[in-house]
């Protein structure tokens, strides 16, 4: 079963989607296996990082902006190549282990949708849970 | 079943392999599950990004070259450490959801082999499809 | 079955964990499928890269430090936002294909735990093997 949920990404930044992913695992009925969390967009990404201090998520955006700035030699007419680049550097999916019907995350870990080309009121996330 | 296909990567850049991956999914006979697309090389990578405007792929290469340039303090004797670095930043694999025997990609998404150390006339890509 | 093993990461750098992951695959009894290698920490990551010349691993650390340095505008009070950033750029997991009970790695590939916030004497790695 493939689950999807929507997201309104009004600003550049990280959006905590851990609860929605956990709900998708519950809905799948899978007790043990993996959950693949997938972003079907090309200027956004999925990552796992600290969810305790919100400053970490803000610093991640600052650091990605600095490492992958807009550049004069970018040719793409839409002007958002830096967002495409940050998406490929972070990655379009994460895979999380599932045990006893729960996501096996580290103590400080949360799952984040990363928006690099706001505003995007109708982003989507797919979750596929495999038993095994 | 593990499928593989070859690729001649004559220049640095992104090579669209979406059709070959879709063929591997068809050959697997799997209707619902995931496809793991894997690069067995250490100076190349796999990513998912926009396949509509080819300028995006070109800009990705420019941005990766700028973020991860060759450096005077690199020690590896082959002189291609920047290519190894870009490979680890982008990642050696992607995982795509499969439904109804089809890859579940976003509207603008394609799957790319990323060559960072050309020319490489005999690159390989592995595809493993799991049902579930 | 979920396997885990520990690691003492006393310095920043890459630690070859290929043998431990291969042992987890053997312990799982799975002949064909995939192995998900997962890092439950937020200032460390997992990558696959060259394991033949140790200079490559050292150069990867140098290149990541240069691309994602500490920044004056980072707000996180612990002062280790650069390590969180490198973790999200490299990624918290890798997925490796398994065939005949063996990891299907390229000739020069090894699996690495990447420590970005040392010293950490009690790091953990999870391995989940799925048949299919």
XYZ file of C-alpha atoms in Angstrom:
396
model
C 0.000 0.000 0.000
C 1.207 3.477 -0.946
C 0.126 6.321 1.353
C 0.399 9.994 0.520
C -0.161 13.213 2.401
C -0.068 16.887 1.470
C 1.937 19.792 2.814
C 1.756 23.566 2.374
C 5.346 24.807 2.192
C 5.004 28.567 2.373
C 8.636 29.356 3.231
C 12.065 27.857 2.595
C 12.826 25.494 5.422
C 12.385 22.119 7.052
C 8.937 20.773 7.970
C 8.708 17.991 10.553
C 6.661 15.126 9.036
C 7.528 12.412 11.567
C 3.950 12.110 12.843
C 2.477 11.772 9.338
C 5.023 9.074 8.461
C 4.276 7.218 11.705
C 0.555 7.364 10.829
C 1.302 5.884 7.394
C 3.183 3.014 9.040
C 0.220 2.355 11.343
C -2.200 2.501 8.397
C -0.086 -0.034 6.483
C -0.535 -2.651 9.191
C 3.112 -3.658 8.762
C 4.797 -4.680 12.000
C 8.405 -5.212 10.841
C 10.086 -3.914 7.699
C 11.051 -0.554 6.219
C 9.295 2.697 5.350
C 10.417 4.607 2.247
C 9.531 8.318 2.521
C 9.603 9.851 -0.960
C 9.374 13.420 -2.324
C 7.943 13.564 -5.885
C 9.198 17.151 -6.429
C 12.524 18.347 -7.869
C 13.147 21.439 -5.716
C 12.427 19.783 -2.375
C 13.918 16.849 -0.461
C 13.563 14.565 2.554
C 16.101 14.348 5.360
C 16.477 13.036 8.893
C 18.083 15.258 11.507
C 17.644 16.670 15.001
C 14.061 17.519 15.928
C 14.703 18.659 19.514
C 16.159 22.163 18.973
C 14.449 23.975 16.057
C 17.630 26.021 15.561
C 19.237 22.954 13.956
C 16.682 22.933 11.130
C 17.187 26.664 10.582
C 20.976 26.246 10.543
C 20.700 23.413 8.004
C 18.916 25.770 5.615
C 21.553 28.487 6.146
C 24.363 26.022 5.525
C 22.760 24.570 2.378
C 22.117 28.070 1.002
C 25.772 28.957 1.577
C 27.168 25.731 0.069
C 24.852 25.802 -2.959
C 24.156 29.464 -3.827
C 22.556 30.798 -6.975
C 25.222 31.218 -9.662
C 25.634 33.526 -12.656
C 26.501 30.567 -14.923
C 23.269 28.682 -14.188
C 21.289 28.377 -17.443
C 17.871 27.032 -16.356
C 15.322 29.686 -17.352
C 13.166 29.300 -14.230
C 16.033 30.646 -12.132
C 15.700 28.023 -9.399
C 18.698 25.808 -10.176
C 20.105 26.311 -6.684
C 16.920 24.714 -5.295
C 17.303 21.753 -7.683
C 20.924 21.385 -6.533
C 20.060 21.423 -2.817
C 17.403 18.780 -3.538
C 19.954 16.415 -5.126
C 22.515 17.050 -2.361
C 20.029 16.203 0.412
C 18.205 13.478 -1.525
C 14.610 12.787 -2.558
C 13.948 9.993 -0.046
C 14.864 8.390 3.253
C 14.435 4.776 4.343
C 13.528 4.128 7.974
C 13.445 0.747 9.715
C 10.092 -0.345 11.214
C 9.846 -2.650 14.251
C 6.763 -3.550 16.245
C 4.769 -1.166 14.067
C 6.982 1.781 15.095
C 9.608 3.846 13.239
C 13.066 3.006 14.603
C 14.521 6.520 14.920
C 17.387 7.695 17.109
C 16.594 9.653 20.281
C 17.012 13.082 18.641
C 15.934 12.195 15.094
C 12.905 13.511 13.223
C 11.927 13.201 9.554
C 11.831 16.458 7.598
C 10.418 17.676 4.297
C 12.875 20.284 2.953
C 11.410 23.102 0.851
C 13.944 24.940 -1.305
C 11.653 26.797 -3.776
C 8.769 28.407 -1.860
C 5.950 29.151 -1.766
C 4.519 25.746 -2.679
C 1.041 25.299 -1.208
C 0.465 21.782 -2.586
C 3.523 19.625 -1.937
C 3.071 15.864 -1.562
C 4.921 13.095 0.263
C 4.611 9.379 -0.551
C 5.206 6.650 2.036
C 5.654 3.028 1.040
C 5.947 0.427 3.815
C 7.412 -3.009 3.035
C 7.170 -5.954 5.372
C 10.194 -8.169 5.880
C 16.208 -10.792 -9.439
C 19.057 -8.340 -9.925
C 19.189 -6.570 -13.295
C 22.148 -4.623 -14.607
C 22.818 -2.445 -17.611
C 25.870 -0.664 -19.004
C 26.553 2.960 -19.790
C 29.303 4.789 -21.668
C 29.979 7.998 -19.728
C 32.261 9.940 -22.011
C 31.874 13.339 -20.318
C 31.156 14.697 -16.848
C 27.425 15.062 -16.485
C 24.053 13.479 -15.853
C 22.732 10.625 -17.993
C 18.988 9.930 -17.990
C 18.465 6.228 -17.154
C 14.726 6.349 -16.399
C 13.816 4.124 -19.374
C 16.384 1.456 -18.469
C 15.155 1.391 -14.864
C 11.525 1.125 -16.032
C 12.567 -1.810 -18.252
C 14.198 -3.511 -15.267
C 10.972 -3.124 -13.272
C 8.998 -4.686 -16.147
C 11.521 -7.541 -16.429
C 11.226 -8.229 -12.677
C 7.516 -8.932 -12.981
C 6.937 -7.071 -9.720
C 3.673 -5.121 -9.614
C 3.978 -3.304 -6.259
C 7.092 -2.654 -4.206
C 10.300 -0.668 -4.553
C 13.183 -0.435 -7.030
C 16.693 0.199 -5.701
C 18.910 1.781 -8.388
C 22.554 1.278 -7.407
C 25.882 2.582 -8.751
C 28.807 0.187 -8.049
C 31.425 2.903 -8.775
C 33.068 5.378 -6.364
C 33.346 8.455 -8.604
C 29.777 8.361 -9.919
C 26.336 8.539 -8.297
C 22.589 8.211 -8.843
C 20.123 11.063 -8.373
C 16.539 12.015 -9.189
C 15.859 15.496 -10.522
C 14.096 17.404 -13.308
C 14.204 15.713 -16.695
C 12.132 18.271 -18.626
C 14.681 21.075 -19.183
C 18.190 19.674 -19.849
C 19.651 22.920 -18.465
C 18.809 21.678 -14.959
C 21.144 18.687 -15.311
C 23.904 20.946 -16.627
C 23.418 23.401 -13.766
C 23.572 20.561 -11.223
C 27.035 19.651 -12.503
C 28.169 23.288 -12.337
C 26.873 23.648 -8.794
C 28.470 20.406 -7.598
C 31.809 21.353 -9.170
C 31.673 24.721 -7.382
C 30.671 23.279 -3.985
C 33.210 20.435 -4.126
C 36.247 21.661 -6.100
C 39.634 19.988 -6.341
C 41.789 21.054 -3.367
C 45.520 21.450 -2.791
C 45.311 19.459 0.473
C 43.777 16.362 -1.151
C 46.219 13.454 -0.762
C 44.759 10.680 -2.958
C 47.400 9.969 -5.629
C 44.913 9.465 -8.457
C 43.955 13.147 -8.220
C 40.207 12.527 -8.440
C 39.172 13.089 -4.824
C 36.711 15.814 -5.848
C 34.858 13.195 -7.921
C 34.763 10.813 -4.917
C 33.403 13.667 -2.787
C 30.638 14.581 -5.243
C 29.689 10.885 -5.349
C 29.223 10.719 -1.563
C 27.321 14.032 -1.481
C 24.832 12.897 -4.149
C 24.728 9.261 -3.033
C 25.308 5.881 -4.667
C 21.639 4.859 -4.913
C 18.017 5.941 -5.071
C 14.908 4.027 -4.036
C 11.772 4.483 -6.144
C 8.287 3.217 -5.299
C 6.681 0.805 -7.812
C 2.893 0.555 -8.292
C 1.019 -1.355 -10.953
C 4.350 -2.316 -12.511
C 5.278 1.368 -13.002
C 7.824 3.659 -11.338
C 6.006 6.223 -9.177
C 7.906 9.387 -10.154
C 6.771 12.996 -9.858
C 5.654 14.826 -12.998
C 9.064 16.401 -13.675
C 11.296 13.676 -12.214
C 13.786 11.500 -14.067
C 16.466 9.125 -12.761
C 20.054 10.108 -13.547
C 23.460 8.438 -13.532
C 25.980 11.129 -12.521
C 29.503 10.815 -13.946
C 32.148 12.810 -12.071
C 35.373 11.214 -13.408
C 35.137 10.831 -17.199
C 35.738 9.294 -19.588
C 34.378 5.962 -18.350
C 33.202 3.822 -21.269
C 32.053 0.851 -19.165
C 29.969 2.075 -16.230
C 27.305 -0.232 -14.777
C 24.016 0.272 -12.954
C 22.283 -2.390 -10.829
C 18.520 -2.468 -10.286
C 16.935 -4.610 -7.586
C 13.132 -4.734 -7.409
C 11.440 -5.954 -4.220
C 7.780 -6.844 -4.006
C 5.758 -5.742 -0.999
C 15.414 -9.146 12.153
C 17.159 -5.903 13.077
C 20.855 -6.170 13.925
C 22.896 -3.485 15.632
C 26.540 -3.000 16.443
C 28.513 -0.361 18.319
C 31.411 1.857 17.308
C 33.806 4.105 19.190
C 34.321 7.195 17.033
C 37.157 8.993 18.737
C 38.065 11.329 15.861
C 36.318 13.005 12.936
C 36.535 10.690 9.978
C 35.267 7.631 8.139
C 35.185 4.191 9.772
C 35.013 1.112 7.534
C 32.044 -1.012 8.687
C 31.795 -3.308 5.652
C 32.720 -6.435 7.635
C 30.146 -5.741 10.375
C 27.424 -5.186 7.758
C 28.406 -8.419 5.964
C 28.158 -10.239 9.311
C 24.657 -8.826 9.847
C 23.612 -10.100 6.416
C 24.947 -13.569 7.287
C 23.169 -13.502 10.655
C 19.889 -12.587 8.948
C 19.925 -15.770 6.888
C 18.656 -13.786 3.904
C 20.048 -14.974 0.578
C 18.614 -12.360 -1.838
C 17.250 -8.930 -1.029
C 18.559 -5.642 0.342
C 20.397 -4.457 3.444
C 19.533 -1.036 4.898
C 22.450 0.352 6.953
C 21.125 3.084 9.242
C 22.737 5.661 11.548
C 20.467 6.688 14.474
C 22.582 9.803 15.256
C 22.205 13.356 13.912
C 25.871 14.392 13.611
C 27.052 11.242 11.828
C 26.170 9.546 8.548
C 26.653 6.450 6.395
C 28.278 6.489 2.949
C 29.769 4.138 0.366
C 33.059 5.072 -1.252
C 36.533 3.772 -2.079
C 38.030 1.497 0.552
C 41.299 0.681 -1.254
C 43.326 3.871 -0.684
C 42.707 5.328 2.830
C 43.620 8.773 1.455
C 40.193 8.890 -0.213
C 38.386 8.733 3.143
C 40.654 11.447 4.545
C 40.061 13.654 1.491
C 36.278 13.193 1.815
C 36.442 14.638 5.340
C 38.565 17.577 4.153
C 36.164 18.293 1.302
C 33.060 18.082 3.501
C 34.654 20.378 6.116
C 35.434 22.915 3.376
C 31.985 22.765 1.744
C 30.095 22.901 5.057
C 32.173 24.973 7.510
C 31.046 26.358 10.851
C 29.293 29.699 10.304
C 28.845 32.841 12.412
C 25.088 32.867 11.675
C 24.468 29.352 13.026
C 22.139 29.609 16.038
C 22.149 26.105 17.572
C 23.547 26.515 21.092
C 25.584 23.297 21.043
C 27.801 24.797 18.348
C 27.862 21.678 16.178
C 25.517 22.729 13.356
C 28.217 22.093 10.749
C 28.252 18.440 11.848
C 24.442 18.250 11.538
C 24.732 19.752 8.048
C 27.392 17.291 6.865
C 25.187 14.475 8.188
C 22.213 15.577 6.065
C 24.401 16.135 2.990
C 25.897 12.634 3.171
C 22.729 10.926 4.423
C 21.774 8.780 7.393
C 21.559 5.465 5.514
C 22.628 3.410 2.514
C 20.841 0.523 0.844
C 22.958 -2.317 -0.527
C 21.747 -5.187 -2.707
C 22.246 -8.729 -1.323
C 22.711 -11.766 -3.582
C 23.671 -15.302 -2.574
C 24.000 -14.080 1.014
C 26.667 -11.533 -0.008
C 26.685 -7.727 -0.268
C 26.782 -6.692 -3.948
C 29.423 -3.936 -3.777
C 31.573 -2.578 -6.591
C 35.240 -3.622 -6.756
C 36.511 -0.560 -4.873
C 33.506 0.094 -2.630
C 33.352 -0.122 1.145
C 30.654 0.989 3.602
C 31.638 3.795 5.975
C 30.318 5.293 9.200
C 31.084 9.051 9.050
C 31.738 10.805 12.363
C 31.383 14.591 12.235
C 31.164 15.455 15.977
C 33.838 13.522 17.889
C 34.635 12.102 20.291
C 31.657 9.740 20.465
C 32.614 6.497 22.218
C 29.175 4.849 21.927
C 27.863 5.258 18.377
C 25.470 2.629 17.000
C 24.624 1.299 13.544
C 21.420 -0.578 12.678
C 21.221 -3.105 9.834
C 17.893 -4.353 8.510
C 17.949 -7.086 5.853
C 14.838 -7.684 3.713
C 14.369 -10.745 1.518
C 12.926 -10.331 -1.939
